Coordinates of C-alpha atoms in Angstrom, one line a residue:
M64 CA -47.6 98.3 -66.9
P65 CA -51.2 99.6 -67.2
R66 CA -52.5 100.1 -70.7
P67 CA -52.6 103.6 -72.2
P68 CA -56.0 105.2 -71.9
L69 CA -58.5 104.9 -74.7
I70 CA -60.6 107.6 -76.3
D71 CA -64.1 107.1 -77.5
S72 CA -64.0 109.7 -80.4
H73 CA -67.7 109.5 -81.2
C74 CA -70.7 108.8 -78.9
H75 CA -74.1 110.3 -78.2
L76 CA -74.3 110.6 -74.5
D77 CA -77.2 113.1 -74.6
F78 CA -79.5 110.5 -76.3
P79 CA -82.5 109.3 -74.2
D80 CA -81.0 105.7 -74.3
F81 CA -78.7 106.9 -71.4
D82 CA -81.4 108.7 -69.4
G83 CA -81.0 108.0 -65.7
E84 CA -77.9 105.8 -66.3
L85 CA -75.2 108.3 -67.4
E86 CA -73.1 108.2 -64.2
A87 CA -73.1 104.4 -64.2
V88 CA -72.2 104.4 -67.9
L89 CA -69.3 106.8 -67.3
A90 CA -68.1 104.7 -64.3
R91 CA -68.0 101.6 -66.6
A92 CA -66.1 103.6 -69.2
A93 CA -63.5 104.5 -66.6
E94 CA -63.2 100.9 -65.4
A95 CA -62.6 99.9 -69.1
G96 CA -59.7 102.3 -69.4
V97 CA -61.6 105.0 -71.4
G98 CA -60.0 108.4 -70.5
L99 CA -61.8 110.8 -72.8
M100 CA -65.1 110.9 -74.7
L101 CA -66.4 113.1 -77.5
T102 CA -70.1 113.4 -77.4
I103 CA -71.5 114.4 -80.8
C104 CA -74.2 117.0 -81.6
T105 CA -76.8 115.9 -84.1
H106 CA -79.4 118.7 -83.7
V107 CA -78.3 122.3 -83.4
T108 CA -81.5 122.9 -81.5
R109 CA -80.3 120.5 -78.8
F110 CA -76.8 121.9 -78.7
D111 CA -77.3 123.4 -75.2
Q112 CA -78.1 120.0 -73.7
V113 CA -75.0 118.5 -75.3
C114 CA -72.8 121.4 -74.1
V115 CA -74.2 121.2 -70.6
L116 CA -73.3 117.5 -70.4
A117 CA -69.8 118.2 -71.6
E118 CA -69.4 121.1 -69.1
A119 CA -70.4 118.8 -66.2
H120 CA -67.5 116.3 -66.8
D121 CA -63.8 117.1 -67.2
N122 CA -63.2 114.2 -69.6
I123 CA -66.1 114.8 -72.0
Y124 CA -65.9 117.2 -74.9
C125 CA -68.5 117.9 -77.6
T126 CA -69.1 119.1 -81.1
V127 CA -71.8 121.3 -82.7
G128 CA -73.6 120.4 -85.9
I129 CA -76.6 118.9 -87.7
H130 CA -76.7 115.2 -88.7
P131 CA -77.7 114.8 -92.4
H132 CA -80.8 113.0 -91.3
N133 CA -81.9 116.3 -89.7
A134 CA -80.8 118.7 -92.4
A135 CA -84.4 119.5 -93.4
S136 CA -86.1 119.4 -90.0
E137 CA -83.6 121.6 -88.2
P138 CA -83.1 125.3 -88.9
E139 CA -80.8 125.9 -91.8
V140 CA -77.5 127.0 -90.3
T141 CA -74.8 129.3 -91.7
A142 CA -71.1 128.9 -91.0
E143 CA -71.3 132.1 -89.0
H144 CA -73.9 130.5 -86.7
L145 CA -71.9 127.4 -86.2
L146 CA -68.7 129.4 -85.5
R147 CA -70.5 131.4 -82.7
L148 CA -71.5 128.2 -81.0
A149 CA -68.1 126.6 -81.6
D150 CA -66.5 129.4 -79.6
H151 CA -67.4 127.5 -76.4
P152 CA -64.2 126.0 -74.8
K153 CA -65.8 122.5 -74.7
V154 CA -66.7 122.5 -78.4
V155 CA -63.7 120.8 -80.2
G156 CA -65.2 119.9 -83.6
L157 CA -68.0 120.5 -86.1
G158 CA -70.7 118.0 -87.0
E159 CA -71.6 115.4 -87.3
T160 CA -72.5 116.4 -90.8
G161 CA -72.3 114.8 -94.3
L162 CA -74.5 112.8 -96.6
D163 CA -76.8 109.8 -96.0
Y164 CA -78.4 108.5 -99.2
F165 CA -79.3 105.1 -97.5
Y166 CA -82.2 106.4 -95.4
E167 CA -82.7 109.8 -97.1
H168 CA -84.5 111.3 -94.2
A169 CA -83.7 114.7 -95.7
P170 CA -83.6 115.7 -99.3
R171 CA -80.1 115.4 -100.8
E172 CA -80.0 119.1 -101.6
A173 CA -80.7 120.0 -98.0
Q174 CA -78.0 117.6 -96.8
Q175 CA -75.5 119.1 -99.3
R176 CA -76.2 122.7 -98.3
S177 CA -75.9 121.9 -94.6
F178 CA -72.7 119.9 -95.3
R179 CA -71.1 122.9 -97.1
A180 CA -72.0 125.3 -94.3
H181 CA -70.2 123.0 -91.8
I182 CA -67.2 122.7 -94.2
E183 CA -66.9 126.5 -94.3
A184 CA -67.0 126.7 -90.5
A185 CA -64.2 124.1 -90.4
R186 CA -62.1 125.9 -92.9
V187 CA -62.5 129.2 -91.0
S188 CA -62.0 127.9 -87.5
G189 CA -59.6 125.0 -88.1
L190 CA -61.8 122.8 -86.0
P191 CA -62.1 119.2 -87.4
L192 CA -65.2 118.2 -89.4
V193 CA -66.9 115.0 -88.2
I194 CA -68.2 113.5 -91.4
H195 CA -71.1 111.0 -91.8
S196 CA -71.1 109.2 -95.1
R197 CA -73.5 106.4 -96.1
D198 CA -74.3 105.2 -99.6
A199 CA -73.1 108.6 -100.9
D200 CA -69.5 108.0 -101.8
E201 CA -69.6 109.7 -105.3
D202 CA -71.1 112.9 -104.0
M203 CA -69.1 112.9 -100.9
I204 CA -65.8 112.7 -102.8
S205 CA -67.0 115.4 -105.3
I206 CA -68.0 117.8 -102.5
L207 CA -64.9 117.3 -100.4
E208 CA -62.6 117.8 -103.3
E209 CA -64.4 120.8 -104.6
E210 CA -64.5 122.4 -101.2
H211 CA -60.9 121.5 -100.5
Q212 CA -59.9 123.5 -103.5
K213 CA -61.3 126.6 -101.8
G214 CA -59.0 126.0 -98.8
A215 CA -57.9 123.1 -96.6
F216 CA -59.8 122.0 -93.5
P217 CA -59.2 119.2 -91.1
G218 CA -61.6 116.3 -90.7
L219 CA -62.4 112.6 -90.2
V220 CA -64.9 110.2 -91.6
H221 CA -66.6 108.7 -88.6
C222 CA -67.8 105.1 -88.4
F223 CA -66.0 104.4 -91.6
S224 CA -67.7 101.6 -93.5
S225 CA -67.1 102.4 -97.1
G226 CA -64.6 101.0 -99.6
P227 CA -61.1 101.8 -100.5
E228 CA -61.9 104.6 -102.9
L229 CA -63.5 106.9 -100.3
A230 CA -60.8 105.9 -97.8
Q231 CA -58.0 106.9 -100.2
H232 CA -59.7 110.2 -101.1
A233 CA -60.1 111.0 -97.4
L234 CA -56.5 110.2 -96.7
D235 CA -55.3 112.2 -99.6
L236 CA -57.1 115.2 -98.2
G237 CA -55.3 114.7 -94.8
F238 CA -58.4 113.3 -93.1
Y239 CA -58.5 110.5 -90.5
L240 CA -60.8 107.5 -90.4
S241 CA -62.6 106.4 -87.2
L242 CA -63.6 102.8 -86.8
S243 CA -66.6 101.5 -84.9
G244 CA -67.9 98.1 -83.8
I245 CA -68.7 97.3 -87.4
I246 CA -65.1 96.1 -87.8
T247 CA -65.9 93.2 -85.4
F248 CA -68.9 92.0 -87.4
K249 CA -68.5 88.7 -89.2
A250 CA -69.8 90.1 -92.5
A251 CA -67.3 93.0 -92.5
E252 CA -64.3 91.3 -94.1
S253 CA -64.2 93.7 -97.0
L254 CA -64.1 96.7 -94.5
R255 CA -61.3 95.0 -92.6
D256 CA -59.4 94.5 -95.9
T257 CA -59.7 98.3 -96.5
V258 CA -58.6 99.2 -93.0
R259 CA -55.4 97.1 -93.3
H260 CA -54.1 99.5 -95.9
V261 CA -54.7 102.7 -93.8
P262 CA -51.7 104.2 -92.1
M263 CA -51.8 103.7 -88.3
D264 CA -51.3 107.5 -87.8
R265 CA -54.7 108.2 -89.4
L266 CA -56.9 105.8 -87.3
L267 CA -59.2 106.6 -84.4
V268 CA -61.7 104.4 -82.6
E269 CA -65.3 105.1 -81.5
T270 CA -68.5 103.5 -80.3
D271 CA -71.1 105.6 -82.0
S272 CA -73.1 104.6 -79.0
P273 CA -75.9 103.9 -78.3
Y274 CA -75.6 102.2 -81.7
L275 CA -73.4 99.5 -83.3
A276 CA -72.3 97.6 -80.2
P277 CA -69.3 95.4 -81.1
I278 CA -69.0 91.7 -80.8
P279 CA -69.3 90.3 -78.1
K280 CA -71.9 92.9 -77.1
R281 CA -73.8 93.0 -80.3
G282 CA -77.5 93.3 -79.9
K283 CA -77.1 95.4 -76.7
R284 CA -77.2 99.1 -76.2
N285 CA -73.7 100.3 -77.0
E286 CA -71.7 102.5 -74.5
P287 CA -68.2 104.0 -74.3
A288 CA -66.8 101.2 -72.3
Y289 CA -67.3 98.9 -75.3
V290 CA -64.8 100.9 -77.4
A291 CA -62.2 98.5 -75.9
H292 CA -63.6 95.6 -77.9
T293 CA -63.3 97.6 -81.1
A294 CA -59.8 98.8 -80.3
N295 CA -58.7 95.2 -79.5
K296 CA -60.1 94.0 -82.9
L297 CA -58.4 96.9 -84.7
A298 CA -55.1 96.0 -83.1
D299 CA -55.5 92.5 -84.4
I300 CA -56.3 93.8 -87.9
M301 CA -53.3 96.0 -87.9
G302 CA -51.0 93.5 -86.4
V303 CA -50.0 95.5 -83.4
T304 CA -50.5 95.0 -79.6
P305 CA -53.5 96.5 -77.9
E306 CA -51.2 98.8 -76.0
Q307 CA -49.7 100.2 -79.3
L308 CA -53.2 100.6 -80.7
Y309 CA -54.5 102.4 -77.6
E310 CA -51.5 104.8 -77.5
T311 CA -51.5 105.5 -81.3
T312 CA -55.3 106.2 -81.6
S313 CA -55.2 108.4 -78.5
Y314 CA -52.3 110.3 -79.9
N315 CA -54.0 110.7 -83.2
F316 CA -57.1 112.0 -81.5
H317 CA -55.1 114.8 -79.9
R318 CA -53.3 115.6 -83.1
L319 CA -56.7 116.1 -84.8
F320 CA -58.7 117.6 -82.0
T321 CA -56.2 120.2 -81.0
K322 CA -58.6 122.2 -78.9
V323 CA -58.7 119.4 -76.3
P324 CA -56.2 120.5 -73.6
S325 CA -52.9 118.7 -74.3
G326 CA -52.5 117.6 -70.7
Q327 CA -55.5 115.3 -70.9
Q328 CA -54.4 111.8 -71.8
V329 CA -52.0 113.2 -74.4
M330 CA -48.9 111.2 -75.2
E331 CA -45.4 112.6 -75.6
D332 CA -44.5 113.4 -79.2
H333 CA -41.9 111.0 -80.5

């Protein structure tokens, strides 16, 4: 039997790394069994480009948002502005947004304001929040819990690479965790230990391409086809077959990103 289709739940297909090669990249993704891709907006000023790309391909959807790196250089957005843009049928989530205290390309206060605006839009719309969190676990937990008290909102922590504390807080809030090629890296044993304790029904897989190519592609430009390497490693970590992992993560994606038409690669509920 053929394997169930995979979903790359986080990639950046509008980035210049793919200029002139996108159709070849998408063909390789199809050959690797990738059925759907979610291309992520990082600059609200480039949203139109992201949206046009998604409009041009039946199996590509997109988000709208501002990466924390760009929280100071992009126009400050309100929840209302994000909601207007998110009304487009191809927009299925908000972000990526969050906190990055490792690089601090934007002041922490600007990151936090932007993050809260995205949270409000997620709360109002019911669209999932795509969260970026790096070296900011304490503030991330604090803001998520404070905002959750105002009303629940769906979300996932993308490219999860933190420890068990943030993982548990995210799970307690009903969020999902998306795993990238980092789980294949030799030095990531502590991350793998954390992941082993995450319920299977809360896991997604992603590339974060063009970044973080998994072993055996590490050092190369990442692309959606390589999500299969991450998924196979995650299956090994979780002690299940690749087929089970593919089916479960795809089902989880559709349970979270409910705006994606259910006929596209969705599995029967059981």
